[in-house]
CSV table of C-alpha atoms in Angstrom, one decimal:
chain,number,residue,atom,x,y,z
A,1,UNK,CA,14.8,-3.1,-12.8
A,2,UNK,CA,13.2,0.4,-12.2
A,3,UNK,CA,9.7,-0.9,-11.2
A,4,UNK,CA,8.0,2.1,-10.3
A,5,UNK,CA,9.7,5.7,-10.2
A,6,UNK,CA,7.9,8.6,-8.8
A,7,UNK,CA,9.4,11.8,-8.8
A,8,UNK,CA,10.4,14.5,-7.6
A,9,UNK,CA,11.1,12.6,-4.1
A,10,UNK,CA,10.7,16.1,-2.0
A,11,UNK,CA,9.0,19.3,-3.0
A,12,UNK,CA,8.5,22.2,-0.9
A,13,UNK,CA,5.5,24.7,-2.1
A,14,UNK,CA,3.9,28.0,-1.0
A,15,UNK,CA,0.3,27.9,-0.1
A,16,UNK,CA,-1.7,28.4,-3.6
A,17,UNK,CA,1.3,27.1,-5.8
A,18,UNK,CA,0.1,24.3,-8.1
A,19,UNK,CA,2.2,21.1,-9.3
A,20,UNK,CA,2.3,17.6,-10.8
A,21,UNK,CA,3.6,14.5,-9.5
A,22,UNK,CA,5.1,11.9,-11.7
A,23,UNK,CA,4.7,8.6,-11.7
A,24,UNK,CA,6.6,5.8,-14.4
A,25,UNK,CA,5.8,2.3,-14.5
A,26,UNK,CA,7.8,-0.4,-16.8
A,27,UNK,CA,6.3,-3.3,-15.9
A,28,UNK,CA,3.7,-2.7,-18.5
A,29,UNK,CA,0.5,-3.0,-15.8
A,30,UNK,CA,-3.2,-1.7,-16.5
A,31,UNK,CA,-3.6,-0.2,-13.2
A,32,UNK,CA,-2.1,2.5,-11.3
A,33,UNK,CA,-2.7,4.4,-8.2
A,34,UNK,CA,-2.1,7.3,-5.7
A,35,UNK,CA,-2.0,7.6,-2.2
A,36,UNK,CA,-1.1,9.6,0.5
A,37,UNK,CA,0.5,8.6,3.5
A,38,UNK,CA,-0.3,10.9,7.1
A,39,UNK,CA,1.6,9.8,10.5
A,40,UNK,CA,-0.5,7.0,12.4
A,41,UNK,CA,-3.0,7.1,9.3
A,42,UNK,CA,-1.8,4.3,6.8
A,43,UNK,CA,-2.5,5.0,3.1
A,44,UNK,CA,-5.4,6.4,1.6
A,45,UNK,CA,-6.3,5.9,-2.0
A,46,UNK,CA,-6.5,9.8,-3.8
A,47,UNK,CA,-7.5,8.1,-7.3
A,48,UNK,CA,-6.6,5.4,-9.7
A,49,UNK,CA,-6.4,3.8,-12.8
A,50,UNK,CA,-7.9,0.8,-14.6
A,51,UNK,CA,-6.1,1.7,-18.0
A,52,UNK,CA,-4.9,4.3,-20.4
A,53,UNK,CA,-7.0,7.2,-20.6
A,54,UNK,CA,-9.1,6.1,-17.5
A,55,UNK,CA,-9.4,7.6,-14.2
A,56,UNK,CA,-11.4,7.1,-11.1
A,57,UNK,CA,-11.7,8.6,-7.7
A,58,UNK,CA,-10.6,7.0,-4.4
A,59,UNK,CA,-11.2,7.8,-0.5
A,60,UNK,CA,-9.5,10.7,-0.5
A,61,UNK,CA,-10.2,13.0,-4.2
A,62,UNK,CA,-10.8,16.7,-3.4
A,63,UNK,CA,-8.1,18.6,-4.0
A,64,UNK,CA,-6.4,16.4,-6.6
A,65,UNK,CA,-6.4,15.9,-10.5
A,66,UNK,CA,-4.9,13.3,-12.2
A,67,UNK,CA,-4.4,11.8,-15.7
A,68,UNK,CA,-3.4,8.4,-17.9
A,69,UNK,CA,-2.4,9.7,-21.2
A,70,UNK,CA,-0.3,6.8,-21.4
A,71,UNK,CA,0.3,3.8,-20.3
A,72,UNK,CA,3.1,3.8,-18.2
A,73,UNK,CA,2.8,7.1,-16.7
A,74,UNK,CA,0.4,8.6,-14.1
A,75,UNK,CA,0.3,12.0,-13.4
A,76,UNK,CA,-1.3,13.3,-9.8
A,77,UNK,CA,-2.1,17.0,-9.9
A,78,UNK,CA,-2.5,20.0,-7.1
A,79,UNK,CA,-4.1,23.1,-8.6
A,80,UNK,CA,-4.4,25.1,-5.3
A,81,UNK,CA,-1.8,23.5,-2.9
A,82,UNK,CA,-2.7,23.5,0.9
A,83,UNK,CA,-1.1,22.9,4.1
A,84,UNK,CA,-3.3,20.4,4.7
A,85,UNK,CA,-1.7,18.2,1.4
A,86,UNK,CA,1.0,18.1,3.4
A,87,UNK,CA,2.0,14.6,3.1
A,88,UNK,CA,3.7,11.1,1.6
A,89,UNK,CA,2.4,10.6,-1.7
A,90,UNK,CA,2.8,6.9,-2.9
A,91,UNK,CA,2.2,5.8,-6.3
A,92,UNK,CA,1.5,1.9,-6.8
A,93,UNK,CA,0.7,-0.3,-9.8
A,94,UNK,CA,-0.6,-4.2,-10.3
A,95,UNK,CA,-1.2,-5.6,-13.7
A,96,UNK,CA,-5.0,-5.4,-12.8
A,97,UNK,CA,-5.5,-9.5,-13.9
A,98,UNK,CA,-7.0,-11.1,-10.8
A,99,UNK,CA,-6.1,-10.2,-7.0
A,100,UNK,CA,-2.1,-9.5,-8.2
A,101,UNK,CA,0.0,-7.5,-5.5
A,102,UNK,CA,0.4,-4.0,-6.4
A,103,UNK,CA,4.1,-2.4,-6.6
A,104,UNK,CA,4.9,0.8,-4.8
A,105,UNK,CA,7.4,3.3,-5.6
A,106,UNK,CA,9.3,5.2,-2.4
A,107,UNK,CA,7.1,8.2,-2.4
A,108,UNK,CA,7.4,11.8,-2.9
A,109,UNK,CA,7.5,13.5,0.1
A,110,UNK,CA,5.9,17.4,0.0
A,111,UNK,CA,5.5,19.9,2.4
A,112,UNK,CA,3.0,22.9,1.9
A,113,UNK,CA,4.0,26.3,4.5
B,1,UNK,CA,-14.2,-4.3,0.4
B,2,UNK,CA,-13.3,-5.9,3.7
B,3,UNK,CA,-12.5,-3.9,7.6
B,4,UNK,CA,-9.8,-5.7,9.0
B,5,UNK,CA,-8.6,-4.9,12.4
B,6,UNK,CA,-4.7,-5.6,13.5
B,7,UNK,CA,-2.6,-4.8,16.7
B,8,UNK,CA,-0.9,-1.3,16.6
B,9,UNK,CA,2.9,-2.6,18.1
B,10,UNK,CA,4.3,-5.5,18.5
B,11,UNK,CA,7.5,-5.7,20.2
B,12,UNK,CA,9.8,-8.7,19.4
B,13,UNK,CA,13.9,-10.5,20.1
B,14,UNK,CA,16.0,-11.3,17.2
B,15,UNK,CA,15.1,-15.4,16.5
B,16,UNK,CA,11.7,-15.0,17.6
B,17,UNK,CA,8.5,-15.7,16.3
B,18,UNK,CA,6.2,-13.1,15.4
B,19,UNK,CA,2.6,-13.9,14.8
B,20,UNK,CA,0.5,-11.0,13.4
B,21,UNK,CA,-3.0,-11.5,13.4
B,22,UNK,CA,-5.5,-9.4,11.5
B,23,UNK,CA,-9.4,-9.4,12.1
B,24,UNK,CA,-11.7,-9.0,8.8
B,25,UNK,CA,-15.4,-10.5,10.0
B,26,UNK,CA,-17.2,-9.2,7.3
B,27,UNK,CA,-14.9,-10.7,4.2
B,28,UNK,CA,-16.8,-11.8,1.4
B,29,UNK,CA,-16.5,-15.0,-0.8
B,30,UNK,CA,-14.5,-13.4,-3.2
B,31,UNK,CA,-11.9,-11.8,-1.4
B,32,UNK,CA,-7.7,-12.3,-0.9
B,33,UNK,CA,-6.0,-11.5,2.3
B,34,UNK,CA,-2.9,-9.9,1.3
B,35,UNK,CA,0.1,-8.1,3.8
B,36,UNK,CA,2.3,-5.5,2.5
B,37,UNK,CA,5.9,-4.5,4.6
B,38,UNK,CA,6.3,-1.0,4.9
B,39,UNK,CA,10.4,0.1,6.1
B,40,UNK,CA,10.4,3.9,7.2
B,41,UNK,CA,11.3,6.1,3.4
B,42,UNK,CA,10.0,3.5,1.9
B,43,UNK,CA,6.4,2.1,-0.3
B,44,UNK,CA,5.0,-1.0,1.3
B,45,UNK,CA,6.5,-3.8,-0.1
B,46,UNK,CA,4.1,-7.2,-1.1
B,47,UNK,CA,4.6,-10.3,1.3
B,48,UNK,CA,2.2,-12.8,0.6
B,49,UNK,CA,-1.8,-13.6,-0.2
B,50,UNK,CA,-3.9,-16.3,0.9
B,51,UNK,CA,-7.5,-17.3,0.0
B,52,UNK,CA,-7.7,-20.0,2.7
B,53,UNK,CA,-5.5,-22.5,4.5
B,54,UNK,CA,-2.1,-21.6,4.6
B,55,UNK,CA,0.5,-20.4,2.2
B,56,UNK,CA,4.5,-20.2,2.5
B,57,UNK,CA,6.9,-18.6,0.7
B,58,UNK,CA,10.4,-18.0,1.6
B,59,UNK,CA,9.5,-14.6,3.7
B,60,UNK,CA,6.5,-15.6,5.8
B,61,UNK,CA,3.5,-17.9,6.3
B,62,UNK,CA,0.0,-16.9,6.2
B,63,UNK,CA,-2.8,-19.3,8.1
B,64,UNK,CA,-6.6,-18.4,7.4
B,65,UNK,CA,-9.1,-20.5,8.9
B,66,UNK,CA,-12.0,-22.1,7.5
B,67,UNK,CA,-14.6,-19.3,8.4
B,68,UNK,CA,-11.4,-16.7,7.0
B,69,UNK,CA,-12.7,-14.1,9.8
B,70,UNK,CA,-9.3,-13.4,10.5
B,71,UNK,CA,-5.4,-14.6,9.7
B,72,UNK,CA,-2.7,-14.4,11.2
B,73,UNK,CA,0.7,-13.3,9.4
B,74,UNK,CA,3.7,-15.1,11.0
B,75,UNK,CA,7.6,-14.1,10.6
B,76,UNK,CA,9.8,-16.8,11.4
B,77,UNK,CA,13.5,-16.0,13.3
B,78,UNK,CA,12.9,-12.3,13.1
B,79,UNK,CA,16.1,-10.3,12.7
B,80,UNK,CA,16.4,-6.5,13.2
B,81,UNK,CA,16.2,-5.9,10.0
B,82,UNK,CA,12.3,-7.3,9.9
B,83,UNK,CA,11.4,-4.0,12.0
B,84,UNK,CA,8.9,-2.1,9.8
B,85,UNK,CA,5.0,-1.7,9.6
B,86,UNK,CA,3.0,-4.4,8.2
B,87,UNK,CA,-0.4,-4.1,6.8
B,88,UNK,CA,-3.1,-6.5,6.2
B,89,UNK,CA,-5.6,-5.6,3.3
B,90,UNK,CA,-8.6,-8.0,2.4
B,91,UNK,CA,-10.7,-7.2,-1.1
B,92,UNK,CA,-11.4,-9.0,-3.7
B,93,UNK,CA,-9.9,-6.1,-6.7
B,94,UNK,CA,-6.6,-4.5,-5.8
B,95,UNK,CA,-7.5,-0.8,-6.9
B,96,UNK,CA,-10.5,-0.9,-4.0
B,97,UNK,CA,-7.5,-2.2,-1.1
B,98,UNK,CA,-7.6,0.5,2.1
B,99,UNK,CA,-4.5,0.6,3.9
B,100,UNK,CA,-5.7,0.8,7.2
B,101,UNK,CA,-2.5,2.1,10.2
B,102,UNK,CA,-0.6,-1.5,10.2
B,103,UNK,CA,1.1,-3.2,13.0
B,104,UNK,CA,4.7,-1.4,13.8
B,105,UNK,CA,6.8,-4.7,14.4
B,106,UNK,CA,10.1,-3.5,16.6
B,107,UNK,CA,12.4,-6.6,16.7
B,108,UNK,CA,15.4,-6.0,19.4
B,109,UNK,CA,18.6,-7.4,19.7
């Protein structure tokens, strides 16, 4: 039961560097999300998705891409990385039928110096 | 898409009682009141929804009043292992949620 697999769990990148975050779901659900988690600051949505091929942005967009070339994967972006991404990035999914629970992976954690 | 309010810390004894309760005044008709558990490392982890009343399942209890401007989240016989941050979301679509700081339950031996 893999549920929701984000990886790489720790990255440590240069100011300017760019990279992509992986998320991979198996429980076959529409939607899919990404937040970031800051100390005393709970999660904030970055974007989601309602579907393969669709994207949306959340609270918290600038700075991020992402895409939903399939299904099961959702892929969160940083062009320009900056110390101020410096964070817990969570991704989440819910089969997007009705008020169903979404399901977390256990985050990524990256530091920009 | 629904402010709710909730403690910061709540400290707690192993086979205690913890009540949590959240604040959302302005929920509308259509929305679910839903806590997560968060342990440090971790994601936040789904504990139970309610539309009204009160629901049970074998982790917690959930009551909502009639006027469901609040609810309270209640853990019964906390052990240590209960210590984590738990959050209480109320919307009517999942995707439009905001996680808002939660409520850091310590439980002490």
């Amino acid at each position: 039961n893999a549920g929701v697999t984000q990886t790489p769990k720790f990255r440590v990148l240069k100011t300017g560097q760019s990279m992509t975050l992986l998320c991979a779901q198996d429980m076959n659900h529409e939607y899919m999300y990404w937040y970031r988690q800051d100390p005393g600051m709970g999660l904030r949505l970055i974007h989601y998705s309602v579907g393969e091929g669709t994207t949306a942005k959340g609270e918290v967009p600038d700075g991020y891409n992402v895409s939903r070339l399939k299904k099961q994967n959702f892929l969160l972006g940083l062009e320009s990385a900056a110390p101020s991404q410096t964070s817990v990035y969570f991704c989440a999914s819910s089969p997007g039928s009705g008020n169903q629970p979404q399901h977390f992976g256990d985050g990524t954690r990256l530091s920009i110096l | 898409l629904a402010k709710t309010t909730q403690p910061i810390s709540m400290d707690s004894y192993e086979g205690q009682e913890v009540n949590i309760t959240c604040s959302h005044n302005n929920i509308a008709t259509n929305d679910y009141i839903t806590w997560y558990q968060q342990f440090p490392s971790q994601g936040p982890r789904f504990i139970i929804q309610g539309y009204k009343t009160k629901v049970t399942n074998e982790v917690a209890s959930l009551f909502i009043p009639a006027d469901r401007k609040s609810s309270t989240l209640s853990l019964p016989r906390v052990s240590l292992s209960d210590t984590a941050v738990y959050y209480c979301l109320a919307g009517e679509r999942d995707y439009k949620l905001s996680f808002g700081a939660g409520t850091t339950v310590t439980v002490r031996a």
